[in-house]
Coordinates of C-alpha atoms and ligand atoms in Angstrom, one line a residue:
M1 CA -0.1 0.1 -0.1
N2 CA 1.4 3.6 -0.7
Y3 CA 1.1 6.5 0.8
Q4 CA -1.7 8.0 -1.2
E5 CA -4.1 4.7 -0.9
A6 CA -3.5 4.6 3.2
Y7 CA -4.6 8.4 3.2
K8 CA -7.5 7.3 1.7
K9 CA -8.4 4.5 3.7
L10 CA -7.4 6.1 6.8
E11 CA -9.7 9.3 5.6
K12 CA -12.5 7.1 5.4
Y13 CA -12.5 5.6 9.0
G14 CA -11.6 9.1 10.7
Q15 CA -8.1 7.6 11.4
L16 CA -5.7 10.3 10.1
H17 CA -4.0 11.3 12.8
V18 CA -2.2 7.9 12.2
L19 CA 0.2 10.2 10.1
K20 CA 1.1 12.8 12.2
Y21 CA 4.6 11.8 12.2
Y22 CA 5.0 10.4 8.8
E23 CA 6.9 13.3 7.5
E24 CA 9.6 12.3 9.9
L25 CA 9.9 8.5 9.7
A26 CA 12.6 6.6 8.5
A27 CA 12.3 4.5 5.1
E28 CA 11.8 1.2 6.9
E29 CA 9.2 3.1 9.4
R30 CA 7.2 4.4 6.9
E31 CA 7.0 1.0 5.2
A32 CA 5.8 -0.7 8.3
L33 CA 3.1 1.6 8.9
L34 CA 1.9 1.6 5.1
S35 CA 2.1 -2.3 6.0
Q36 CA 0.2 -2.3 9.3
I37 CA -2.4 0.3 7.9
E38 CA -3.2 -2.1 5.0
Q39 CA -3.7 -4.9 7.3
T40 CA -5.9 -3.5 9.7
D41 CA -9.5 -3.8 10.1
F42 CA -10.8 -0.2 11.1
D43 CA -14.8 -1.1 10.9
M44 CA -14.1 -2.8 14.0
L45 CA -13.2 0.2 15.8
S46 CA -16.5 2.1 15.0
L47 CA -18.5 -0.8 16.7
C48 CA -17.5 0.4 19.9
K49 CA -20.4 3.3 19.5
K50 CA -22.5 0.8 19.3
R51 CA -21.0 -1.4 22.6
E52 CA -23.9 -1.8 24.8
T53 CA -26.1 -3.3 22.0
L54 CA -24.0 -5.1 19.9
N55 CA -24.1 -8.5 21.1
P56 CA -28.0 -9.5 22.3
R57 CA -28.6 -12.5 24.3
G58 CA -31.4 -14.9 23.6
K59 CA -33.4 -16.9 25.7
I60 CA -31.4 -18.4 29.0
E61 CA -32.2 -21.5 30.3
P62 CA -30.5 -23.8 32.8
I63 CA -28.4 -26.7 31.5
A64 CA -27.8 -30.0 32.7
V65 CA -24.6 -30.6 34.5
M66 CA -23.0 -33.5 35.2
E67 CA -22.2 -33.0 38.8
L68 CA -19.6 -34.8 41.4
P69 CA -21.4 -37.7 42.9
Q70 CA -22.6 -38.8 38.8
I71 CA -18.8 -38.4 37.8
E72 CA -17.8 -40.5 41.3
E73 CA -20.3 -43.3 39.8
K74 CA -18.5 -43.4 36.7
R75 CA -15.2 -42.2 37.6
E76 CA -13.0 -45.5 36.7
A77 CA -14.6 -46.3 33.6
Y78 CA -14.5 -42.5 31.8
T79 CA -10.8 -42.8 33.7
E80 CA -10.1 -45.5 31.8
I81 CA -11.1 -44.0 28.4
G82 CA -9.7 -40.7 28.7
V83 CA -6.2 -43.1 29.2
E84 CA -6.9 -44.8 26.2
A85 CA -7.5 -42.1 24.2
V86 CA -4.2 -40.4 25.4
R87 CA -2.4 -43.5 24.8
A88 CA -3.5 -43.5 21.0
G89 CA -2.2 -40.1 20.7
K90 CA -5.6 -38.9 20.1
V91 CA -5.5 -35.7 22.7
G92 CA -4.0 -32.6 22.6
A93 CA -3.1 -29.5 24.7
V94 CA -3.5 -26.0 23.7
L95 CA -2.2 -23.6 26.1
L96 CA -3.8 -20.2 25.3
A97 CA -0.7 -17.9 26.8
G98 CA -1.2 -14.6 24.5
G99 CA -2.9 -12.7 26.9
M100 CA -1.4 -9.3 28.3
G101 CA -2.0 -10.2 31.4
T102 CA -2.2 -6.6 32.4
R103 CA -4.3 -6.9 35.8
L104 CA -1.2 -8.6 37.2
G105 CA 1.3 -5.6 36.1
S106 CA 4.0 -7.4 34.7
D107 CA 5.5 -6.6 31.2
A108 CA 6.5 -10.6 30.7
P109 CA 4.6 -13.3 29.4
K110 CA 2.5 -14.3 32.3
G111 CA 3.2 -17.7 32.5
V112 CA 7.0 -16.7 33.8
Y113 CA 5.5 -15.5 37.1
N114 CA 7.2 -16.9 39.7
I115 CA 4.8 -17.9 42.5
G116 CA 7.4 -19.7 44.3
L117 CA 8.4 -18.5 47.9
T118 CA 11.5 -21.0 48.6
K119 CA 12.0 -21.9 45.4
D120 CA 11.0 -20.9 41.7
V121 CA 7.9 -22.2 40.7
F122 CA 7.1 -20.6 37.5
I123 CA 3.2 -20.7 36.4
F124 CA 4.1 -22.3 33.2
Q125 CA 6.4 -24.9 35.4
R126 CA 2.8 -25.7 37.7
L127 CA 0.8 -26.2 34.6
V128 CA 4.0 -28.5 32.7
E129 CA 3.8 -30.0 35.9
N130 CA 0.1 -30.8 35.9
L131 CA 0.3 -32.3 32.5
M132 CA 3.3 -34.3 33.1
D133 CA 0.6 -36.3 35.3
V134 CA -1.3 -37.6 33.0
V135 CA 1.8 -38.4 30.5
N136 CA 3.0 -40.3 33.3
Q137 CA -0.1 -42.2 33.9
A138 CA -0.5 -43.0 30.6
G139 CA 3.0 -43.2 29.5
A140 CA 2.7 -40.9 26.3
W141 CA 3.6 -37.8 25.4
I142 CA 0.7 -35.2 24.9
P143 CA 1.0 -33.0 21.9
L144 CA 1.2 -29.5 23.8
Y145 CA 0.4 -26.2 21.0
V146 CA 1.5 -23.0 22.6
M147 CA -0.6 -19.7 21.9
T148 CA 1.4 -16.7 21.9
S149 CA 1.2 -13.3 20.4
E150 CA 3.4 -10.7 18.6
K151 CA 3.8 -9.4 21.9
N152 CA 5.1 -12.3 23.5
H153 CA 6.3 -14.9 21.3
D154 CA 10.3 -14.5 21.7
A155 CA 10.3 -14.3 25.5
T156 CA 8.0 -17.5 25.7
V157 CA 9.8 -19.0 23.3
R158 CA 13.3 -18.5 24.9
F159 CA 11.8 -19.4 28.5
F160 CA 10.8 -22.4 27.7
E161 CA 14.3 -23.3 26.2
E162 CA 15.8 -22.0 29.1
K163 CA 14.1 -24.4 31.7
K164 CA 14.5 -27.0 29.2
Y165 CA 10.6 -27.3 28.7
F166 CA 10.3 -27.9 32.6
G167 CA 11.2 -31.9 32.1
Y168 CA 8.4 -31.7 28.9
S169 CA 9.9 -33.3 25.6
A170 CA 10.7 -30.3 23.3
D171 CA 9.8 -32.9 20.5
Y172 CA 6.1 -32.3 21.5
V173 CA 5.5 -28.3 22.1
T174 CA 4.5 -26.2 19.4
F175 CA 4.6 -22.7 19.3
F176 CA 2.2 -20.1 17.2
M177 CA 1.3 -16.8 17.5
Q178 CA -2.1 -15.2 17.7
D179 CA -3.6 -12.4 15.5
M180 CA -3.7 -8.8 17.0
A181 CA -6.5 -6.1 16.6
P182 CA -6.1 -2.5 16.7
A183 CA -6.5 -0.7 20.1
S184 CA -8.6 2.6 20.5
D185 CA -9.8 5.5 22.7
Y186 CA -13.5 5.3 24.0
E187 CA -14.3 7.5 20.7
G188 CA -12.9 4.4 18.4
K189 CA -9.7 6.4 17.5
V190 CA -7.0 4.0 17.1
Y191 CA -4.1 4.8 19.5
M192 CA -0.4 5.1 18.4
E193 CA 2.4 3.0 20.3
A194 CA 5.3 4.2 18.6
K195 CA 5.4 7.2 15.4
H196 CA 5.2 3.9 12.9
K197 CA 2.7 1.8 14.9
M198 CA -0.5 1.8 15.9
S199 CA -1.4 0.3 19.6
T200 CA -2.3 -3.2 18.4
S201 CA -3.6 -5.7 21.5
P202 CA -3.6 -9.9 20.8
N203 CA -7.2 -10.5 19.3
G204 CA -8.8 -12.7 22.3
S205 CA -8.9 -16.1 23.2
G206 CA -11.4 -17.0 20.3
G207 CA -9.0 -17.0 17.6
W208 CA -6.7 -19.9 18.4
F209 CA -8.2 -22.3 15.8
L210 CA -7.8 -20.1 13.1
S211 CA -4.6 -19.5 14.2
M212 CA -3.7 -22.8 14.3
I213 CA -4.7 -23.6 10.6
K214 CA -2.8 -20.0 9.7
W215 CA 0.7 -21.3 11.0
G216 CA 0.4 -24.9 9.6
V217 CA -0.2 -26.3 13.0
A218 CA -3.6 -27.5 12.4
E219 CA -2.1 -29.5 9.7
K220 CA 0.6 -31.1 12.1
M221 CA -1.9 -31.8 14.6
R222 CA -4.3 -34.0 12.0
Q223 CA -1.4 -35.9 10.8
A224 CA -0.4 -36.6 14.6
G225 CA -3.8 -38.5 14.8
V226 CA -5.6 -35.9 17.4
E227 CA -9.4 -35.8 17.5
W228 CA -9.3 -33.5 20.5
L229 CA -8.5 -30.5 22.0
N230 CA -8.3 -29.5 25.5
V231 CA -7.7 -25.6 25.6
F232 CA -6.9 -24.1 28.6
A233 CA -5.8 -20.4 30.1
V234 CA -2.4 -20.0 31.2
D235 CA -3.4 -18.5 34.5
N236 CA -5.0 -22.1 36.4
V237 CA -2.0 -23.4 38.0
L238 CA -4.1 -26.1 39.4
Q239 CA -6.0 -27.2 36.6
R240 CA -5.4 -30.6 35.6
I241 CA -4.7 -30.7 31.8
A242 CA -5.8 -33.8 29.7
D243 CA -7.7 -35.1 32.3
P244 CA -8.5 -38.4 31.4
C245 CA -11.8 -38.4 33.4
F246 CA -12.6 -35.6 31.5
V247 CA -11.7 -36.6 28.5
G248 CA -13.6 -39.9 29.2
A249 CA -16.7 -38.4 30.1
T250 CA -17.0 -36.0 26.9
I251 CA -16.2 -38.9 24.4
A252 CA -18.7 -41.4 26.1
T253 CA -21.5 -38.6 26.2
G254 CA -21.2 -38.1 22.4
S255 CA -20.8 -34.3 23.4
A256 CA -18.7 -31.9 20.7
V257 CA -17.2 -30.4 23.8
G258 CA -16.6 -30.6 27.3
A259 CA -16.2 -27.7 29.9
K260 CA -14.5 -27.8 33.1
V261 CA -17.0 -26.0 35.3
V262 CA -17.3 -25.3 39.4
A263 CA -19.7 -24.8 41.5
K264 CA -19.9 -20.4 41.9
N265 CA -19.2 -19.2 45.5
A266 CA -21.6 -16.6 44.9
P267 CA -24.9 -15.6 42.7
D268 CA -22.9 -12.6 41.3
E269 CA -19.4 -13.8 41.0
K270 CA -17.5 -13.4 38.3
V271 CA -17.3 -16.3 36.4
G272 CA -19.4 -17.0 33.2
A273 CA -21.9 -19.4 33.9
M274 CA -23.1 -22.6 32.2
C275 CA -26.6 -22.3 30.2
L276 CA -28.7 -22.9 27.9
E277 CA -29.3 -20.0 25.3
D278 CA -32.3 -20.6 23.0
G279 CA -32.0 -24.3 23.2
R280 CA -27.9 -24.7 22.4
P281 CA -25.2 -24.7 25.2
S282 CA -24.1 -21.1 25.9
I283 CA -22.3 -19.0 28.9
V284 CA -24.0 -16.6 30.3
E285 CA -21.2 -13.4 30.9
Y286 CA -21.5 -12.1 34.9
Y287 CA -22.3 -8.8 33.6
D288 CA -24.9 -10.3 31.8
M289 CA -26.3 -11.8 34.8
T290 CA -29.7 -10.0 35.7
P291 CA -31.3 -10.4 39.5
E292 CA -33.5 -12.3 37.9
L293 CA -31.1 -15.0 36.8
M294 CA -29.3 -15.1 39.9
A295 CA -32.5 -15.9 41.4
A296 CA -33.8 -18.2 39.4
K297 CA -34.3 -21.9 40.8
T298 CA -34.2 -25.3 39.1
E299 CA -37.1 -27.6 40.0
E300 CA -35.5 -28.7 42.8
G301 CA -34.8 -25.4 44.2
K302 CA -31.6 -25.2 43.6
P303 CA -29.7 -22.2 41.7
A304 CA -30.2 -22.4 38.3
Y305 CA -27.1 -20.7 37.1
D306 CA -24.5 -22.4 39.8
F307 CA -22.0 -23.7 37.6
G308 CA -19.1 -21.0 36.5
V309 CA -16.9 -22.0 33.6
I310 CA -12.6 -22.0 34.3
L311 CA -11.6 -21.9 31.1
N312 CA -10.7 -26.0 30.5
Y313 CA -12.5 -27.0 27.3
L314 CA -12.1 -30.1 25.4
F315 CA -13.0 -29.8 21.6
R316 CA -13.8 -32.4 19.3
V317 CA -11.2 -31.4 16.2
K318 CA -13.9 -32.2 13.7
D319 CA -16.7 -30.0 15.0
L320 CA -14.2 -27.4 15.1
E321 CA -13.1 -27.8 11.5
E322 CA -16.8 -27.4 10.8
I323 CA -17.6 -24.0 12.8
V324 CA -13.8 -22.4 12.0
A325 CA -15.5 -20.2 9.2
R326 CA -18.4 -18.6 11.5
Q327 CA -18.1 -15.1 12.9
L328 CA -17.9 -15.3 16.6
P329 CA -19.6 -11.7 18.7
L330 CA -16.7 -9.3 19.1
H331 CA -16.5 -8.0 22.9
I332 CA -15.2 -4.3 23.3
V333 CA -13.8 -4.6 26.3
E334 CA -12.2 -1.6 28.6
K335 CA -8.4 -1.6 29.2
K336 CA -5.2 -0.1 30.3
I337 CA -3.9 1.0 26.8
P338 CA -0.2 2.2 26.2
Y339 CA -0.1 5.3 24.0
L340 CA 1.6 8.2 22.6
D341 CA 0.5 11.9 24.4
A342 CA 0.2 14.7 22.2
T343 CA 4.0 15.9 22.9
G344 CA 4.8 12.2 21.3
E345 CA 6.1 10.6 24.6
L346 CA 4.8 7.1 25.4
V347 CA 2.2 6.8 28.2
K348 CA 1.5 3.6 30.3
P349 CA -1.7 4.3 32.0
E350 CA -2.7 3.8 35.6
E351 CA -6.5 3.0 34.5
P352 CA -8.5 2.3 31.5
N353 CA -8.4 4.5 28.6
G354 CA -9.8 2.8 25.8
Y355 CA -11.0 -0.2 24.2
K356 CA -9.4 -3.4 23.0
F357 CA -11.7 -5.6 20.6
E358 CA -11.7 -9.3 21.5
Q359 CA -13.2 -12.7 20.3
L360 CA -14.0 -15.1 23.2
V361 CA -12.9 -19.0 23.1
L362 CA -16.8 -19.0 25.1
D363 CA -18.5 -17.8 22.0
M364 CA -16.9 -21.0 20.6
I365 CA -19.8 -23.3 22.8
H366 CA -22.6 -21.2 21.3
E367 CA -21.6 -22.9 17.6
L368 CA -21.9 -26.5 18.9
D369 CA -24.9 -28.5 19.1
S370 CA -23.7 -30.3 22.2
C371 CA -21.8 -29.2 25.5
L372 CA -21.1 -31.4 28.8
P373 CA -20.4 -29.1 31.6
F374 CA -18.3 -31.1 34.0
E375 CA -17.9 -30.3 37.5
V376 CA -14.5 -30.5 39.0
V377 CA -14.0 -29.8 42.9
R378 CA -13.3 -26.2 43.0
N379 CA -10.4 -25.8 45.6
R380 CA -8.8 -28.7 44.1
E381 CA -8.6 -27.1 40.4
F382 CA -9.4 -23.8 40.0
A383 CA -6.9 -21.6 41.2
P384 CA -6.5 -18.6 38.8
I385 CA -4.0 -15.8 39.0
K386 CA -5.4 -12.8 37.6
N387 CA -3.7 -10.0 39.7
K388 CA -0.9 -9.6 42.3
T389 CA -3.3 -9.5 45.7
G390 CA -7.0 -10.1 46.5
I391 CA -9.4 -12.4 44.2
D392 CA -8.2 -14.7 41.9
S393 CA -4.4 -13.2 42.9
V394 CA -0.8 -14.6 43.3
E395 CA -1.6 -14.4 47.3
S396 CA -5.0 -16.7 47.1
A397 CA -3.4 -18.9 44.2
R398 CA -0.7 -19.4 46.9
E399 CA -3.0 -20.9 49.5
L400 CA -4.7 -23.0 47.1
C401 CA -1.8 -24.9 46.2
R402 CA -0.9 -24.7 49.9
E403 CA -4.3 -26.5 50.5
N404 CA -3.2 -29.2 48.0
G405 CA 0.2 -29.8 49.0
I406 CA 2.2 -28.0 46.3
L407 CA 5.7 -26.6 48.0
L408 CA 6.0 -23.3 46.9
Ligands
LIG1 P1 -7.5 -13.0 30.5 O1 -8.8 -13.0 30.3 O2 -7.8 -13.3 31.6 O3 -7.0 -12.0 29.6 O4 -7.3 -14.4 29.4 P2 -5.4 -11.5 29.8 O5 -5.4 -10.6 28.2 O6 -4.6 -12.6 29.9 O7 -5.5 -10.7 31.3 P3 -6.0 -8.8 31.5 O8 -7.2 -9.0 31.4 O9 -5.1 -8.4 30.7 O10 -5.0 -8.8 33.1 C1 -7.6 -15.3 29.6 C2 -7.1 -16.8 28.8 O11 -6.8 -16.3 28.0 C3 -5.5 -15.8 27.0 C4 -4.8 -15.4 28.2 O12 -3.2 -15.7 28.2 C5 -5.5 -16.4 29.5 O13 -4.6 -17.5 29.5 N1 -5.7 -15.1 26.1 C6 -6.6 -14.0 26.6 C7 -5.0 -15.5 24.7 O14 -4.3 -16.4 24.6 N2 -4.9 -14.2 24.2 C8 -6.2 -13.0 23.7 O15 -5.9 -12.0 23.4 C9 -6.7 -13.1 25.4

């Protein structure tokens, strides 16, 4: 794209400020900026004006959850099916580690955060150790696909190499990068993070399978015979990954996807609740939980939306291939976005100052015909690290690790 074409495109979207420093840029910086303008979808920025009405919800109803007593009854049989699938190389794991982890307040990838007290215990290390339990149980390596973004790719790969993959087989670890999306102020004007670069942020957790295809990782996975992908978040240091009982239950019930859920600790807890939406499996986000939904009861008198998702899903690959072309809803999220101020200085704001544009993995559930919500014991499997202190923090996760006998 040349300067005139870039100018025209920006003019159309009211974003001409992007060229403010063009005259003073070096040749390669000009080229980088023009290429970024060419690749950027500015259409999505204007959607922030309709943020409130962007994703209307359908009719929400309760969904049947496989609760702990039901699981206990069949634990052995499910586990056997799951172990068999792992042993046959049919199960892969996808670590979503492309997020910025802004709430934790570190510029490094979240997974390199050290939660140890008397020794090093990195978040990535905890996850690999959890996965190793299943590798040892099944006697087979599980392919691990790690999604990064351009903001943390090099640092993530370097860290795994430096730490010798925490004992995992490097042959079974593949990195791939997600795409970026522009980040804007509240009016939808894209921020600049350098004179030759618009501010961008990773485009959310929802694009992971598309990115696997784009990077040729999906093809490699298919050739390896993987039929199920356990997608999980970087920040839950207690979660079981490729958990044979969960894998077995999802397979045995013929579900297109399994979703690990925990009993919510309060009706207004900030986790998405499993539900049916217009008759299809779905997740209602905590900010969409109306007082009516919070108060709703099942026929047995239990809270109707009592199970929250923990971002640990088991997707059937053949279904992913079918839904991949469909457009997922766009979520416009308020965040802290580094930007160049009027004098051209980079500012790292202390408070949210604009929007990021994201697609979310939880919206993939609604695209599928069937889902098995699978309950796990909350204090054993849910220790998310979002913040440094308080709820869902390094502190609370340390406490839960201690409760589970993990030495820190
Ligand atoms: P979060 O919703 O906690 O977002 O991600 P975040 O960006 O990491 O953290 P904050 O909000 O800035 O503090 C849940 C999971 O989804 C991954 C994260 O790495 C985490 O495992 N994720 C999120 C991505 O892989 N890509 C994204 O674009 C966003």
